[in-house]
Short mmCIF file of C-alpha atoms in Angstrom, two decimals:
data_model
loop_
_atom_site.label_atom_id
_atom_site.label_comp_id
_atom_site.label_asym_id
_atom_site.label_seq_id
_atom_site.Cartn_x
_atom_site.Cartn_y
_atom_site.Cartn_z
CA MET M 1 0.00 0.00 0.00
CA SER M 2 1.31 3.47 -0.86
CA ALA M 3 2.10 5.99 1.88
CA THR M 4 -0.98 8.04 0.95
CA GLY M 5 -3.17 4.96 0.96
CA ARG M 6 -1.92 3.99 4.39
CA PHE M 7 -2.45 7.52 5.71
CA LEU M 8 -6.05 7.52 4.46
CA ARG M 9 -6.77 4.09 5.97
CA ASP M 10 -5.11 4.77 9.31
CA ASN M 11 -6.95 8.06 9.78
CA GLY M 12 -10.16 7.41 7.84
CA LEU M 13 -12.51 8.09 10.73
CA THR M 14 -11.03 11.50 11.55
CA LEU M 15 -10.62 12.50 7.90
CA ALA M 16 -14.10 11.44 6.76
CA PHE M 17 -15.88 13.26 9.59
CA GLY M 18 -13.54 16.26 9.32
CA VAL M 19 -14.26 16.66 5.60
CA GLY M 20 -17.98 16.15 6.27
CA PHE M 21 -17.79 18.92 8.88
CA LEU M 22 -16.09 21.36 6.49
CA LEU M 23 -18.56 20.67 3.68
CA SER M 24 -21.51 21.09 6.04
CA LEU M 25 -20.06 24.35 7.37
CA LEU M 26 -19.68 25.62 3.80
CA GLY M 27 -23.25 24.60 3.02
CA GLN M 28 -24.49 26.33 6.18
CA ALA M 29 -22.62 29.51 5.17
CA ILE M 30 -24.14 29.47 1.66
CA ALA M 31 -27.68 28.87 2.96
CA GLY M 32 -27.28 31.32 5.84
CA HIS M 33 -25.99 34.02 3.48
CA ALA M 34 -28.98 33.52 1.17
CA GLU M 35 -31.39 33.61 4.11
CA LEU M 36 -29.96 36.80 5.63
CA ASN M 37 -29.94 38.52 2.24
CA SER M 38 -33.59 37.65 1.65
CA VAL M 39 -34.41 39.29 5.01
CA LEU M 40 -32.31 42.37 4.14
CA GLU M 41 -33.90 42.71 0.70
CA ALA M 42 -37.40 42.40 2.15
CA GLN M 43 -36.51 45.36 4.39
CA ASP M 44 -35.06 47.36 1.43
CA LEU M 45 -31.54 47.10 2.83
CA HIS M 46 -28.28 46.37 0.96
CA PRO M 47 -27.49 42.64 0.62
CA LEU M 48 -24.13 41.41 1.97
CA SER M 49 -21.43 39.72 -0.11
CA PHE M 50 -20.65 36.11 0.80
CA VAL M 51 -17.29 37.08 2.32
CA ASP M 52 -18.90 39.86 4.36
CA TYR M 53 -21.45 37.33 5.64
CA LEU M 54 -18.62 35.13 6.98
CA PHE M 55 -17.63 38.05 9.23
CA THR M 56 -21.10 38.56 10.70
CA SER M 57 -22.30 37.65 14.19
CA ASP M 58 -25.40 36.34 12.45
CA PHE M 59 -23.28 33.52 10.96
CA MET M 60 -21.16 32.98 14.06
CA VAL M 61 -24.08 32.64 16.47
CA ASP M 62 -25.56 29.89 14.30
CA VAL M 63 -22.22 28.06 14.27
CA THR M 64 -21.39 28.41 17.97
CA GLU M 65 -24.86 27.57 19.31
CA ASN M 66 -24.57 24.17 17.65
CA TRP M 67 -20.97 23.68 18.71
CA GLN M 68 -21.72 24.30 22.39
CA SER M 69 -24.48 21.71 22.53
CA GLU M 70 -22.39 19.03 20.82
CA PHE M 71 -19.46 19.57 23.16
CA LEU M 72 -21.79 19.72 26.17
CA GLN M 73 -23.24 16.38 25.10
CA PHE M 74 -19.86 14.68 24.85
CA SER M 75 -18.54 16.32 28.03
CA LEU M 76 -21.53 15.10 30.02
CA TYR M 77 -21.24 11.68 28.44
CA ILE M 78 -17.52 11.35 29.12
CA ILE M 79 -17.87 12.48 32.73
CA GLY M 80 -21.30 10.92 33.46
CA THR M 81 -20.23 7.46 32.30
CA VAL M 82 -17.50 7.43 34.96
CA TRP M 83 -20.15 6.96 37.66
CA LEU M 84 -23.43 6.13 35.91
CA VAL M 85 -23.97 2.71 34.36
CA GLN M 86 -26.69 1.08 32.27
CA ARG M 87 -27.14 -2.67 32.55
CA GLY M 88 -26.92 -4.20 29.08
CA SER M 89 -25.42 -1.17 27.27
CA PRO M 90 -22.07 -1.36 25.44
CA GLU M 91 -21.78 2.38 26.17
CA SER M 92 -21.63 1.57 29.89
CA LYS M 93 -18.84 0.07 31.96
CA PRO M 94 -19.52 -3.22 33.74
CA LEU M 95 -21.74 -2.44 36.73
CA ASP M 96 -19.05 -3.15 39.33
CA ARG M 97 -16.57 -0.69 37.79
CA ALA M 98 -18.51 2.53 38.37
CA GLY M 99 -16.25 5.32 39.62
CA THR M 100 -12.68 6.37 38.84
CA GLU M 101 -11.29 2.80 39.38
CA THR M 102 -7.99 1.77 40.96
CA ASP M 103 -4.53 2.95 39.87
CA GLU M 104 -3.86 -0.61 38.72
CA GLN M 105 -6.95 -0.69 36.48
CA GLN M 106 -6.03 2.74 35.11
CA ARG M 107 -2.32 1.91 34.71
CA VAL M 108 -1.13 5.06 36.44
CA GLY M 109 1.75 5.85 38.81
CA ALA M 110 3.57 2.66 39.82
CA TYR M 111 1.27 0.67 37.50
CA ALA M 112 2.21 2.64 34.38
CA ARG M 113 3.76 0.53 31.63
CA ALA M 114 6.67 1.19 29.32
CA ASP M 115 4.37 2.50 26.58
CA SER M 116 2.08 4.55 28.89
CA PRO M 117 1.96 8.33 28.32
CA ARG M 118 4.63 10.00 30.45
CA TRP M 119 2.12 12.00 32.49
CA ALA M 120 0.27 8.78 33.43
CA ALA M 121 3.43 7.64 35.22
CA ALA M 122 4.13 11.08 36.73
CA ASP M 123 2.98 12.04 40.23
CA GLY M 124 1.11 15.10 41.44
CA TRP M 125 -0.57 17.68 39.22
CA ARG M 126 0.66 16.20 35.94
CA ARG M 127 -1.11 12.90 36.52
CA ALA M 128 -4.17 14.63 38.02
CA LEU M 129 -4.45 16.91 34.97
CA TYR M 130 -3.77 14.22 32.37
CA SER M 131 -6.29 11.89 34.07
CA ARG M 132 -9.01 14.46 33.37
CA SER M 133 -7.68 15.97 30.13
CA LEU M 134 -10.36 14.61 27.78
CA GLY M 135 -13.27 15.87 29.88
CA LEU M 136 -11.49 19.16 30.57
CA VAL M 137 -10.77 19.98 26.92
CA MET M 138 -14.28 18.99 25.79
CA SER M 139 -15.82 21.06 28.63
CA LEU M 140 -13.56 24.01 27.82
CA ILE M 141 -14.69 23.95 24.19
CA PHE M 142 -18.31 23.75 25.41
CA LEU M 143 -17.94 26.74 27.75
CA LEU M 144 -16.07 28.88 25.20
CA SER M 145 -18.60 28.02 22.46
CA TRP M 146 -21.51 28.90 24.75
CA LEU M 147 -19.85 32.18 25.70
CA ALA M 148 -19.14 32.91 22.01
CA GLN M 149 -22.80 32.13 21.26
CA SER M 150 -23.89 34.66 23.87
CA VAL M 151 -21.50 37.38 22.57
CA THR M 152 -22.29 36.93 18.87
CA GLY M 153 -25.96 36.30 19.70
CA THR M 154 -26.17 39.70 21.40
CA ILE M 155 -24.78 41.45 18.31
CA ALA M 156 -27.00 39.52 15.89
CA PHE M 157 -30.05 40.15 18.10
CA ASP M 158 -29.28 43.88 18.39
CA GLU M 159 -28.76 44.11 14.62
CA GLU M 160 -32.25 42.69 14.17
CA GLN M 161 -33.65 45.06 16.82
CA LEU M 162 -32.10 48.07 15.05
CA ARG M 163 -33.46 46.97 11.67
CA GLN M 164 -36.91 46.96 13.23
CA LEU M 165 -36.26 50.33 14.92
CA GLN M 166 -36.32 48.69 18.34
CA GLU M 167 -34.00 49.35 21.28
CA PRO M 168 -30.80 47.20 21.25
CA VAL M 169 -30.04 45.21 24.42
CA GLY M 170 -26.71 44.51 26.14
CA TRP M 171 -25.04 41.16 26.85
CA THR M 172 -26.50 40.78 30.37
CA THR M 173 -30.03 41.37 29.10
CA TYR M 174 -29.45 39.02 26.16
CA VAL M 175 -28.24 36.07 28.28
CA MET M 176 -31.47 36.29 30.27
CA SER M 177 -33.63 36.63 27.15
CA ALA M 178 -36.08 34.11 25.76
CA GLU M 179 -34.17 34.16 22.43
CA PHE M 180 -30.89 33.04 24.05
CA TRP M 181 -32.49 30.24 26.09
CA ASN M 182 -34.66 29.11 23.19
CA ARG M 183 -31.53 28.80 20.98
CA THR M 184 -29.66 27.04 23.80
CA LEU M 185 -32.27 24.60 25.04
CA GLN M 186 -33.54 23.54 21.61
CA ASN M 187 -30.02 22.23 21.00
CA TRP M 188 -29.60 20.66 24.43
CA GLN M 189 -32.82 18.70 24.26
CA SER M 190 -31.90 17.07 20.95
CA GLU M 191 -28.40 16.15 22.13
CA LEU M 192 -29.69 14.61 25.35
CA LEU M 193 -32.35 12.69 23.43
CA ALA M 194 -29.70 11.28 21.08
CA VAL M 195 -27.51 10.18 24.01
CA THR M 196 -30.46 8.55 25.75
CA ALA M 197 -31.25 6.75 22.48
CA MET M 198 -27.65 5.49 22.10
CA VAL M 199 -27.58 4.13 25.66
CA ILE M 200 -30.94 2.38 25.76
CA LEU M 201 -31.28 1.27 22.11
CA SER M 202 -27.84 -0.36 22.21
CA VAL M 203 -29.07 -2.72 24.95
CA TYR M 204 -31.42 -4.51 22.54
CA LEU M 205 -30.33 -3.47 19.02
CA ARG M 206 -27.08 -4.32 17.21
CA GLN M 207 -24.93 -2.96 14.39
CA ARG M 208 -22.66 -5.66 13.09
CA GLY M 209 -19.01 -4.55 13.11
CA SER M 210 -19.55 -1.26 14.96
CA PRO M 211 -17.59 -0.65 18.16
CA GLU M 212 -20.61 1.35 19.33
CA SER M 213 -22.61 -1.89 19.37
CA LYS M 214 -22.27 -5.19 21.17
CA PRO M 215 -21.48 -8.20 18.93
CA VAL M 216 -24.72 -9.23 17.21
CA GLY M 217 -24.91 -12.45 19.21
CA ALA M 218 -24.11 -10.86 22.58
CA ALA M 219 -26.74 -11.29 25.31
CA HIS M 220 -29.02 -8.33 26.04
CA ALA M 221 -27.80 -8.44 29.65
CA ALA M 222 -24.08 -8.18 28.66
CA THR M 223 -22.81 -4.78 29.82
CA GLY M 224 -19.69 -2.97 28.65
CA VAL M 225 -18.89 -5.42 25.87
CA GLU M 226 -17.97 -3.69 22.63
CA GLY M 227 -18.19 -5.35 19.19
CA MET E 1 1.09 7.80 15.16
CA ALA E 2 2.99 10.85 13.92
CA GLN E 3 0.19 11.46 11.39
CA ALA E 4 -2.51 11.18 14.05
CA ARG E 5 -0.57 13.73 16.11
CA VAL E 6 -0.69 16.16 13.17
CA LEU E 7 -4.49 15.67 12.92
CA PHE E 8 -4.78 16.11 16.71
CA VAL E 9 -2.92 19.43 16.60
CA LEU E 10 -4.82 20.58 13.48
CA PHE E 11 -8.11 19.81 15.22
CA LEU E 12 -7.23 21.83 18.30
CA LEU E 13 -5.91 24.73 16.21
CA GLY E 14 -9.06 24.64 14.06
CA VAL E 15 -11.55 24.58 16.93
CA PHE E 16 -9.81 27.12 19.15
CA GLY E 17 -9.01 29.25 16.09
CA GLY E 18 -12.69 29.12 15.14
CA LEU E 19 -13.69 30.21 18.63
CA ALA E 20 -11.14 33.06 18.59
CA TYR E 21 -12.61 34.11 15.24
CA ALA E 22 -16.16 34.05 16.67
CA PHE E 23 -15.10 36.17 19.65
CA THR E 24 -13.33 38.63 17.35
CA VAL E 25 -16.44 38.99 15.19
CA GLY E 26 -18.72 39.43 18.22
CA LEU E 27 -16.49 41.73 20.23
CA THR E 28 -15.85 44.01 17.24
CA HIS E 29 -19.63 44.25 16.73
CA ARG E 30 -19.77 42.90 13.19
#
């Protein structure tokens, strides 16, 4: 296999979803630009060029409100599955392993192996930080996206207010507004529904070959067994 | 694994760069 072929195979999951993300973002920008311009034209205002649209809070609030909910979903899932289990779900750990587990099970400190990450073997803050790094980075992206949603949402909302000759509002008013919480919670509810579906449907349904599923012949009661 | 590390770094740069971009747009009132 050529070097390129090997690169594509070894990283197919990241590359396929990454390219899908970029194409979807481009599509969102094209559709969002057309939608905003139709609003502007209906109000006898100048349409924006596509490039100008990419620099608007109108575009950025739509992007970041969806980002925050996705990263909230995965943060909650990563951290929640440490302690919460579901009998029969491959998404769950075995019932007796709820919690942060022993150093031996986690291969940290004295139990680290030759090929363990260096900070897994380290003591003190390095190990403490590295032991939580996945949840921390996902949560950080969630919090920053949500904050960015609130900042760009304020500007986009005020823009709309001004177009309708209404009083603009500030950030503190906006984050307590129905518009902000409607945008936020409509995304949260769908993410939490999808997670609930993954956990409970995977008890009884199977997808042959997927690591998100148990093996097709696995018992419904088998917990924490991935295909 | 060296290739995965490049993708890992690109991902972080892309996401945090995107967030920095969003904050710039919002905070400069565009």
